[in-house]
Coordinates of C-alpha atoms and ligand atoms in Angstrom, one line a residue:
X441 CA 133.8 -41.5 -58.5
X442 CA 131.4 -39.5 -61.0
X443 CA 130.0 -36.6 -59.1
X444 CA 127.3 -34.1 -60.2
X445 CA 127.9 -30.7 -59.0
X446 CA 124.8 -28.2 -59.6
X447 CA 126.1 -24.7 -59.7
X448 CA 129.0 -25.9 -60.8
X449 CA 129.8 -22.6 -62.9
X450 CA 129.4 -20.8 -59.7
X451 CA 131.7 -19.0 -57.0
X452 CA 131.9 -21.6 -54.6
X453 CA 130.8 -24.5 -57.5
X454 CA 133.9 -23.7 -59.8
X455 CA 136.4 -23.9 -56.6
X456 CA 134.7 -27.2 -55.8
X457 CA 134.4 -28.7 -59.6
X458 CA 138.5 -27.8 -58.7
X459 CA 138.6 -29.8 -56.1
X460 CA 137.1 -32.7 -57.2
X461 CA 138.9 -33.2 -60.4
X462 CA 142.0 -32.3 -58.4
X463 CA 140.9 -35.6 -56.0
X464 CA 140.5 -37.6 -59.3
X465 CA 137.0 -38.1 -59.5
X466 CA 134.9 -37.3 -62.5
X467 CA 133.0 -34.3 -62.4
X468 CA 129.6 -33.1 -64.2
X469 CA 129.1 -29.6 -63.9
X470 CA 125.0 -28.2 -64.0
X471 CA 124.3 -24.7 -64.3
X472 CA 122.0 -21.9 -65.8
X473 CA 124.4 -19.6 -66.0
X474 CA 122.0 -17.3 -63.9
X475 CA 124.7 -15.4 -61.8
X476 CA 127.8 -18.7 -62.7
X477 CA 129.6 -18.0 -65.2
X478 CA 131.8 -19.9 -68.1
X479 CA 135.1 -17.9 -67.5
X480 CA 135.0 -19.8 -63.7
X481 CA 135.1 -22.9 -65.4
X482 CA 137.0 -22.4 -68.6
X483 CA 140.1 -23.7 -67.7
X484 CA 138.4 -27.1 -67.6
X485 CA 137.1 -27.1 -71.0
X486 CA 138.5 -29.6 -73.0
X487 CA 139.4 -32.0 -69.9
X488 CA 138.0 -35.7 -70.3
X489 CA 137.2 -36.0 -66.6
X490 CA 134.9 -33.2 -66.9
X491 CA 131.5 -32.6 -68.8
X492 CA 129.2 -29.1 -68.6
X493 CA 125.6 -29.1 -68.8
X494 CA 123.7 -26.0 -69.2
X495 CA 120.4 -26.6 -67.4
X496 CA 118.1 -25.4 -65.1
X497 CA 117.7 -27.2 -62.1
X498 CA 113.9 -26.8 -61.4
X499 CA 113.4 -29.4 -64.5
X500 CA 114.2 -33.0 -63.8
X501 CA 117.5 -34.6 -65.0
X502 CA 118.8 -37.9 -65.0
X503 CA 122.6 -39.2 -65.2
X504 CA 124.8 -42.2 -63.4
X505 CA 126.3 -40.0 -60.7
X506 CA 127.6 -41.7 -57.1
X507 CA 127.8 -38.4 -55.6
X508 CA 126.1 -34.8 -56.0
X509 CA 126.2 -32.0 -54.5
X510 CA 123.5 -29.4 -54.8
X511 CA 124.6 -25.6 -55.1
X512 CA 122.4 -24.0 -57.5
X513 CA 120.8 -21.1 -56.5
X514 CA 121.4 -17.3 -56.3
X515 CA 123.2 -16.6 -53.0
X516 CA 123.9 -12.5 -53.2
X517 CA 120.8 -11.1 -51.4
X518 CA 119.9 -8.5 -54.7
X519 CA 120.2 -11.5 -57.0
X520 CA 118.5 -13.7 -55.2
X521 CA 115.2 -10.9 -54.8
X522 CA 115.5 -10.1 -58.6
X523 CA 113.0 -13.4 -59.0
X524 CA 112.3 -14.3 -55.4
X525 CA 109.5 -16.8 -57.0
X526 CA 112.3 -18.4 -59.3
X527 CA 114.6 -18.6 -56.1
X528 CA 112.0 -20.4 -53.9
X529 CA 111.4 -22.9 -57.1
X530 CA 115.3 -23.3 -57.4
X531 CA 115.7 -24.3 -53.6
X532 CA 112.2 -26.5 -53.5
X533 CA 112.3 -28.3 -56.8
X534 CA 116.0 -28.2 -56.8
X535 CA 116.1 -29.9 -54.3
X536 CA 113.2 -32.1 -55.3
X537 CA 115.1 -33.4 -58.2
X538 CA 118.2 -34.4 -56.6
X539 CA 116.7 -36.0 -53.9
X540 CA 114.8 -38.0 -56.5
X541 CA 118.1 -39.0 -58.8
X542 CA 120.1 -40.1 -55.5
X543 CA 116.9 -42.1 -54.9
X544 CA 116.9 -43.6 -57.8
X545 CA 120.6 -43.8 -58.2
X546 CA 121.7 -44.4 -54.5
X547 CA 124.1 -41.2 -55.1
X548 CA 125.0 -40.1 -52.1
X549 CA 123.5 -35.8 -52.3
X550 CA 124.6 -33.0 -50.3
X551 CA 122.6 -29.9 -49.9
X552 CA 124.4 -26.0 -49.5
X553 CA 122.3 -24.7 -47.2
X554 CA 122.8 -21.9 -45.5
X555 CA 123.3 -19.9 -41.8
X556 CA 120.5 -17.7 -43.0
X557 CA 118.2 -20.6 -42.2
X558 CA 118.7 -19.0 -38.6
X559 CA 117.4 -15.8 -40.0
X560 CA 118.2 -12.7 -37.3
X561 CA 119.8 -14.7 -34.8
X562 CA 118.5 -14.5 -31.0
X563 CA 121.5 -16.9 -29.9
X564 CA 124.9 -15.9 -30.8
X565 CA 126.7 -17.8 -32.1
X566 CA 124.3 -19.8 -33.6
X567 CA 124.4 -24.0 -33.5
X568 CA 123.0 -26.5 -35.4
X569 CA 120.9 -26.9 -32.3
X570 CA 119.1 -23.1 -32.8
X571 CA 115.7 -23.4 -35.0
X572 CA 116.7 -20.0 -35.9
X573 CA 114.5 -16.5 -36.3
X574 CA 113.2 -16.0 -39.5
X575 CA 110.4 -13.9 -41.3
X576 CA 108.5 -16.0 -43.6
X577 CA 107.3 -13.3 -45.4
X578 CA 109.8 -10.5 -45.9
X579 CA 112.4 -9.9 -48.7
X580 CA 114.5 -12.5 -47.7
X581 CA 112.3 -15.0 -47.1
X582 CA 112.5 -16.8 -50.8
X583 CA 116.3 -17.5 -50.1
X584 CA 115.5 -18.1 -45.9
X585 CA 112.7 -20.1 -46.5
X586 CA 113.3 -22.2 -49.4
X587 CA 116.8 -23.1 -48.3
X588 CA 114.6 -24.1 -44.9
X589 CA 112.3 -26.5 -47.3
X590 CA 115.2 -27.7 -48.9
X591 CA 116.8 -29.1 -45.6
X592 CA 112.9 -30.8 -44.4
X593 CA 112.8 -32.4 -47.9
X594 CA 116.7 -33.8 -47.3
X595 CA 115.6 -35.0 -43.7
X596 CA 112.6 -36.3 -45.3
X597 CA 113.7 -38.0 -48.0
X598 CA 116.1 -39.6 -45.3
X599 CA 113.5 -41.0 -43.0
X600 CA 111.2 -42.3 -45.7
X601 CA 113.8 -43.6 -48.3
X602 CA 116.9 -44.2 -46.8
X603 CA 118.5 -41.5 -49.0
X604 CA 121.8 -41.0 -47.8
X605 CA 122.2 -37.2 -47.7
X606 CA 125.0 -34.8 -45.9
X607 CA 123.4 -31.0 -45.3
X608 CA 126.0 -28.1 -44.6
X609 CA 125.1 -24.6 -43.7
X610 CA 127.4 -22.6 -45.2
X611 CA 128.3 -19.0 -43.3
X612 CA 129.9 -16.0 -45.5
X613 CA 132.3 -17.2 -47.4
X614 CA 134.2 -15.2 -49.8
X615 CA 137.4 -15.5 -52.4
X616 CA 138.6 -15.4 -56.1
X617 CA 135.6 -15.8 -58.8
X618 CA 133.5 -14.0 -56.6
X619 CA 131.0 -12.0 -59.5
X620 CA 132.0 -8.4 -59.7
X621 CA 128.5 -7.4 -59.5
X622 CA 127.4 -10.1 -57.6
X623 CA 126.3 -7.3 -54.7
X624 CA 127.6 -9.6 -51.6
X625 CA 130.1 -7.0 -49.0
X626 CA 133.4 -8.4 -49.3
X627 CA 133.5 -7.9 -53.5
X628 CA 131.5 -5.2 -53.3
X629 CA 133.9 -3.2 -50.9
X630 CA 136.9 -4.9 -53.2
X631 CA 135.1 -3.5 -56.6
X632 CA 134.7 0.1 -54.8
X633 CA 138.2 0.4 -53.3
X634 CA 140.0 -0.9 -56.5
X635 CA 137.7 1.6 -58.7
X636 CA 138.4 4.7 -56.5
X637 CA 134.0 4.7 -55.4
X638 CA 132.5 5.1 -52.7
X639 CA 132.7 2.5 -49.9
X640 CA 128.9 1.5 -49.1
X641 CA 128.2 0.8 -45.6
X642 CA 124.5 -0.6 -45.3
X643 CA 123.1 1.0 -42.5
X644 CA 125.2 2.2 -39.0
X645 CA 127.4 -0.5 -40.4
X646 CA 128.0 -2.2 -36.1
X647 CA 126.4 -6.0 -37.7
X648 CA 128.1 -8.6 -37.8
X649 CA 129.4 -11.2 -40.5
X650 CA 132.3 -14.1 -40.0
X651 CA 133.5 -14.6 -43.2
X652 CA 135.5 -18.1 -44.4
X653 CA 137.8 -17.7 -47.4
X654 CA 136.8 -20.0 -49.9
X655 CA 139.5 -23.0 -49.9
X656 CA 138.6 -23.7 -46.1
X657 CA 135.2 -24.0 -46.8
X658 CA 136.0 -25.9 -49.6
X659 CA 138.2 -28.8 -47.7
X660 CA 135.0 -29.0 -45.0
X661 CA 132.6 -30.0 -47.9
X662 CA 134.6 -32.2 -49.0
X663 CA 135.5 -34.1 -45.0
X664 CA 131.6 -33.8 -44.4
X665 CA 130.3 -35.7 -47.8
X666 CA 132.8 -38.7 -47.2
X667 CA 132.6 -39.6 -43.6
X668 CA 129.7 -41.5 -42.2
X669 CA 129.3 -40.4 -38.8
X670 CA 127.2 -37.5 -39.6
X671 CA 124.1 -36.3 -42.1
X672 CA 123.9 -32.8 -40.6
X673 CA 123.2 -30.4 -40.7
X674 CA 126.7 -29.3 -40.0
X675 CA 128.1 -25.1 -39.8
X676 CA 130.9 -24.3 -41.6
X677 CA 132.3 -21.1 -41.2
X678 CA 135.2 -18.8 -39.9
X679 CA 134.1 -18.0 -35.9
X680 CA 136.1 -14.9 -36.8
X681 CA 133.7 -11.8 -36.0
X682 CA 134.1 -8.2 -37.9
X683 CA 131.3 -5.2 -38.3
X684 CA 130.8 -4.2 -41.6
X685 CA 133.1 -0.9 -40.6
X686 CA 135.9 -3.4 -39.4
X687 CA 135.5 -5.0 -42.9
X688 CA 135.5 -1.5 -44.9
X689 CA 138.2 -0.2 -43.1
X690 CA 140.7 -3.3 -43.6
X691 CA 139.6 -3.4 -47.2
X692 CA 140.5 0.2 -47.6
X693 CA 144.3 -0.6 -45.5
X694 CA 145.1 -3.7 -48.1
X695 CA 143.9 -1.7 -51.3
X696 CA 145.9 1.5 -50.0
X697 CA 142.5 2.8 -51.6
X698 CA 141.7 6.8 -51.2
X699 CA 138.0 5.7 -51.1
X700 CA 136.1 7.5 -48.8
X701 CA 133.3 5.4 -46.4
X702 CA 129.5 6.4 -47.2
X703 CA 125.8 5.2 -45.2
X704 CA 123.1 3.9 -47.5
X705 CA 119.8 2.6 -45.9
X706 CA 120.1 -1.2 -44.2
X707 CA 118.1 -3.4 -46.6
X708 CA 115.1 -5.3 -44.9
X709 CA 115.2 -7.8 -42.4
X710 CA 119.5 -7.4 -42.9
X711 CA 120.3 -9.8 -39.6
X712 CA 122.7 -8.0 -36.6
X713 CA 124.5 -10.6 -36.3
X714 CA 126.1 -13.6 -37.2
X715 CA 128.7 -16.2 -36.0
X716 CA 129.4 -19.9 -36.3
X717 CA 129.4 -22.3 -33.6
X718 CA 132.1 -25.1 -35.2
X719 CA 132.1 -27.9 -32.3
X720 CA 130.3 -30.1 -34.5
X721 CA 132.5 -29.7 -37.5
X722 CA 135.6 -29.9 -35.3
X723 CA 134.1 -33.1 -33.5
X724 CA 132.9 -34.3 -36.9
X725 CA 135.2 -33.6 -39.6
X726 CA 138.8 -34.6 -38.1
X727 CA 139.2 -31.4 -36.2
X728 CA 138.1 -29.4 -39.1
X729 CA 138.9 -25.5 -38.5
X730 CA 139.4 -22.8 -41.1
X731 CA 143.2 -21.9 -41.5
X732 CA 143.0 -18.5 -43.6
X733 CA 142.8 -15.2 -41.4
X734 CA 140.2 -12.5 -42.7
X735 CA 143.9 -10.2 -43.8
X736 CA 145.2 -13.1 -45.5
X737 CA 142.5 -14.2 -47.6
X738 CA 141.4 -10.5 -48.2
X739 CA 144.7 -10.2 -49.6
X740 CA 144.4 -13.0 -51.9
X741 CA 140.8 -11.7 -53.2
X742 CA 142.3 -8.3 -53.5
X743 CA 144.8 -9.8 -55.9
X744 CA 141.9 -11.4 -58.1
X745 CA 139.9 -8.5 -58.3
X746 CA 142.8 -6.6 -59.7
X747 CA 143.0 -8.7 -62.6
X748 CA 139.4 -7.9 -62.7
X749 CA 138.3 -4.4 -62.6
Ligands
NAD1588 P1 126.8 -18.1 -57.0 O1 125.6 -17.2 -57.3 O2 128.2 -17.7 -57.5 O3 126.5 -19.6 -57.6 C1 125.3 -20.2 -57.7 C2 125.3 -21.0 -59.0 O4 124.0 -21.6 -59.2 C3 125.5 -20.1 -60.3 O5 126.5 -20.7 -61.1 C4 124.2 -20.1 -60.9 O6 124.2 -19.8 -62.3 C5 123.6 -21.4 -60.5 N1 122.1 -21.5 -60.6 C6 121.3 -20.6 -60.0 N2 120.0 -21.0 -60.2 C7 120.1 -22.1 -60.9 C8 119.1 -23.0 -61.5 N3 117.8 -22.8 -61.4 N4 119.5 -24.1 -62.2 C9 120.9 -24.3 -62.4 N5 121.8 -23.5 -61.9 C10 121.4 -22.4 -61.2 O7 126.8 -18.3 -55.4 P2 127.8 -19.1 -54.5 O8 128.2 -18.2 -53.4 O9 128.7 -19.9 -55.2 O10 126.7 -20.1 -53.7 C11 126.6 -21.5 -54.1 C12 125.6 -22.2 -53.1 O11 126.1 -22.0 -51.7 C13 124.2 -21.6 -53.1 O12 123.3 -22.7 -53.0 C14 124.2 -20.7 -51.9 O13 122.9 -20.6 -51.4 C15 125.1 -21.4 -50.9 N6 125.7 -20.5 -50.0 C16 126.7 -19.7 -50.3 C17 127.2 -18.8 -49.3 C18 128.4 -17.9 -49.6 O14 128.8 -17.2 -48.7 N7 129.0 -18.0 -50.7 C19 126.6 -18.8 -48.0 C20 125.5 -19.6 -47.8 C21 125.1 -20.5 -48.7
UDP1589 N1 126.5 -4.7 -46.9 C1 127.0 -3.4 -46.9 N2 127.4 -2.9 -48.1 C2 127.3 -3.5 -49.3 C3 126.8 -4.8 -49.3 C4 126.4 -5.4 -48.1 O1 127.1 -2.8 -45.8 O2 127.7 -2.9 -50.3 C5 126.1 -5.3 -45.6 C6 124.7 -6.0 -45.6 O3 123.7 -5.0 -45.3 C7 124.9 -7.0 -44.6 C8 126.4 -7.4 -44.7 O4 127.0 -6.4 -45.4 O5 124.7 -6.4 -43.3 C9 126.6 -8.7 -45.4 O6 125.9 -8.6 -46.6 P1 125.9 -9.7 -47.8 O7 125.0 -9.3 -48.8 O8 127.3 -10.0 -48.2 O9 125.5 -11.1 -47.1 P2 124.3 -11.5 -46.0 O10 123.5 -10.3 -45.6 O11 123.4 -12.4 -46.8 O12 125.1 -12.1 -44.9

């Protein structure tokens, strides 16, 4: 197949561009370069099966694609605020223009949304089912909210034009060609410990995160945009639950780091907690579960950054 991947120089984008090419399909890779960049996917450069386009995703574009899947937009919280209005435009008309091409095209599009769509969860751990908690109007709100516009226009565009769409909401994932200053926890804590800084817990640092390592998430994508039984939205995530002390002090244990643990002020409307519910994923996606313990992929994200910093 020939398969557009927006965000394509990203974290998660490069691993799937990987994937893809690794399946034997054709791949297009999209991408601003905003927070993606060209080191992810240089080792592709050169390949016939693959072509990069540097564009913006907010302007329309037009190629002969049978799949794409739509991952363009900022996903660290202080990169995502640095142009919350560009962010909501990235989600709305990124969307918006996808939707249209697999219209047009009868590609089939899948949309990276998000577990934030269930904001500050009141039910833990949070379903498909839960219509989620979220402040339309606080600092998060241009990733929360768009990313909850993105997922109405997909079911939209569904119900009035047949477009056949798959939506997964994506839970903390983390792993090799994460940014260095991308701001997210797990590299963040990685960067400090490797550099000898200070270890910066947010707040009393007792919420909670699940984090997937990368190549599980990966493998779900794939499963959920080539069956048939489902649209989604569909979670995919590591159940796996750790407070943001759990995390520092295992990142500190695998580093053997001498970096000592600090409190900075929890940013606004940072949710408690969070935690996958996989039923439909394992019901869904041939018993789909993630395989790669929070030690063992730490480990191998250690190992990146060291080559890194
Ligand atoms: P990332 O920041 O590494 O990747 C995002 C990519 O999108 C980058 O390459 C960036 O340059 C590109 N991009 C941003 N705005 C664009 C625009 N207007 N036009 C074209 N390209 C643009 O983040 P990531 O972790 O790889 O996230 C990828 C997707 O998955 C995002 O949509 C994000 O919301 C979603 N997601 C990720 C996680 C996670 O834990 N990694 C969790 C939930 C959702
Ligand atoms: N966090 C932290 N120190 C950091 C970066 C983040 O304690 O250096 C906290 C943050 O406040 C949040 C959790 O870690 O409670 C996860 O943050 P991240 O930005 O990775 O993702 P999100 O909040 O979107 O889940």
């Amino acid at each position: 197949m020939r398969i557009l991947v927006t965000g394509g120089a990203g974290f998660l984008g490069s691993h799937l561009c990987d994937r893809l090419l690794k399946d034997g399909n054709d791949v297009i890779c999209l991408d601003n370069f905003f927070t993606g960049r060209k080191s992810n996917i240089a080792h592709l450069h050169g390949r016939s099966d693959f072509e990069l386009v540097r564009h913006d995703v907010i302007d329309p574009f037009k190629f002969e694609v049978d799949q794409i899947y739509n991952l363009a937009c900022p996903a660290s919280p202080p990169h995502y605020q640095y142009n919350a209005i560009k962010t909501v435009k990235t989600s709305v008309m990124g969307a918006i223009n996808c939707l249209g091409l697999a219209k047009r095209t009868h590609a089939r599009v899948f949309q990276a949304s998000t577990s934030e769509v269930y904001g500050d969860p009141a039910l833990h751990p949070q379903p498909e089912s839960y219509w989620g908690n979220v402040n339309p109007i606080g600092i998060r709100s241009c990733y929360d909210e768009g990313k909850r516009v993105a997922e109405t226009l997909f079911m939209d565009y569904h119900r009035q034009n047949q477009v056949d769409i798959r939506i997964v909401r994506i839970f903390n994932t983390y792993g090799p060609r994460m940014h260095p200053n991308d701001g997210r926890v797990v590299s963040n804590f990685i960067v400090q410990a490797l550099r000898g800084e200070d270890i910066t817990i947010y707040g009393d640092g007792l919420q909670t995160r699940s984090f997937c390592y990368v190549d599980d998430l990966i493998e779900g994508f794939v499963r959920l945009m080539n069956q048939t039984a489902v649209t989604g939205p569909i979670n995919i995530g590591n159940p796996g639950e750790f407070t943001m002390l759990q995390l520092a002090e295992l990142t500190l244990k695998l580093t053997g780091s001498k970096s000592k643990i600090v409190h900075r002020p929890l940013p606004g409307d940072d949710p408690k907690q969070r935690c996958p519910d996989i039923t439909l994923a394992q019901k869904h996606l041939n018993n789909w579960a993630p395989t790669v313990a929070l030690e063992e992929g730490l480990a191998r994200t250690i190992a990146y950054f060291r080559t890194q910093v």
